[in-house]
Amino acid sequence: LYVGVLIVAKFETNMVTISKDYPGAATSEVDTSVTRKLDDGVGSLENVKKVESSSYVSLSVIMVQLHTGADVS
């Protein structure tokens, strides 16, 4: 008989990663159609300290750093 124990530590993070796929799109299309729009929208939110974005073939990735103590829920 095996009894598993799951321990989950409480932690806080001030980083959020957003990724959005756009199958078949070139990097430039992902950048103009997805990445820039997400970057602009996220950057205007309360408690956002820094936004870094990257566009790739078929993929947009946004890294968002929040101010310390920001509620991410």
CSV table of N, CA and C in Angstrom, one decimal, residues 3 5 8 17 20 24 27 29 32 37 45 47 49:
chain,number,residue,atom,x,y,z
A,3,VAL,N,0.9,5.4,0.2
A,3,VAL,CA,0.1,6.6,0.6
A,3,VAL,C,1.0,7.8,0.2
A,5,VAL,N,1.9,11.8,-0.3
A,5,VAL,CA,1.8,13.1,0.5
A,5,VAL,C,2.2,14.2,-0.5
A,8,VAL,N,2.5,21.5,-0.6
A,8,VAL,CA,2.5,22.7,-1.5
A,8,VAL,C,2.9,23.9,-0.7
A,17,THR,N,3.6,35.1,-17.3
A,17,THR,CA,3.9,34.9,-18.7
A,17,THR,C,2.6,34.6,-19.5
A,20,LYS,N,0.5,33.2,-26.7
A,20,LYS,CA,-0.6,33.0,-27.6
A,20,LYS,C,-0.1,32.5,-29.0
A,24,GLY,N,0.7,29.1,-38.3
A,24,GLY,CA,1.0,29.4,-39.7
A,24,GLY,C,1.4,30.9,-40.0
A,27,THR,N,6.6,35.7,-38.3
A,27,THR,CA,6.9,36.5,-37.2
A,27,THR,C,6.4,37.9,-37.3
A,29,GLU,N,3.8,39.0,-38.9
A,29,GLU,CA,2.3,39.0,-38.7
A,29,GLU,C,1.9,38.8,-37.2
A,32,THR,N,2.5,42.2,-35.4
A,32,THR,CA,1.5,43.3,-35.6
A,32,THR,C,0.1,42.9,-35.2
A,37,LYS,N,-0.6,44.3,-29.7
A,37,LYS,CA,-1.9,44.5,-29.1
A,37,LYS,C,-1.9,44.0,-27.7
A,45,LEU,N,-2.3,48.1,-17.7
A,45,LEU,CA,-3.0,47.6,-16.5
A,45,LEU,C,-2.3,48.1,-15.2
A,47,ASN,N,-0.7,48.1,-11.6
A,47,ASN,CA,0.3,47.2,-10.9
A,47,ASN,C,1.4,46.6,-11.9
A,49,LYS,N,4.8,46.7,-13.7
A,49,LYS,CA,6.0,47.4,-13.6
A,49,LYS,C,6.8,47.4,-14.9
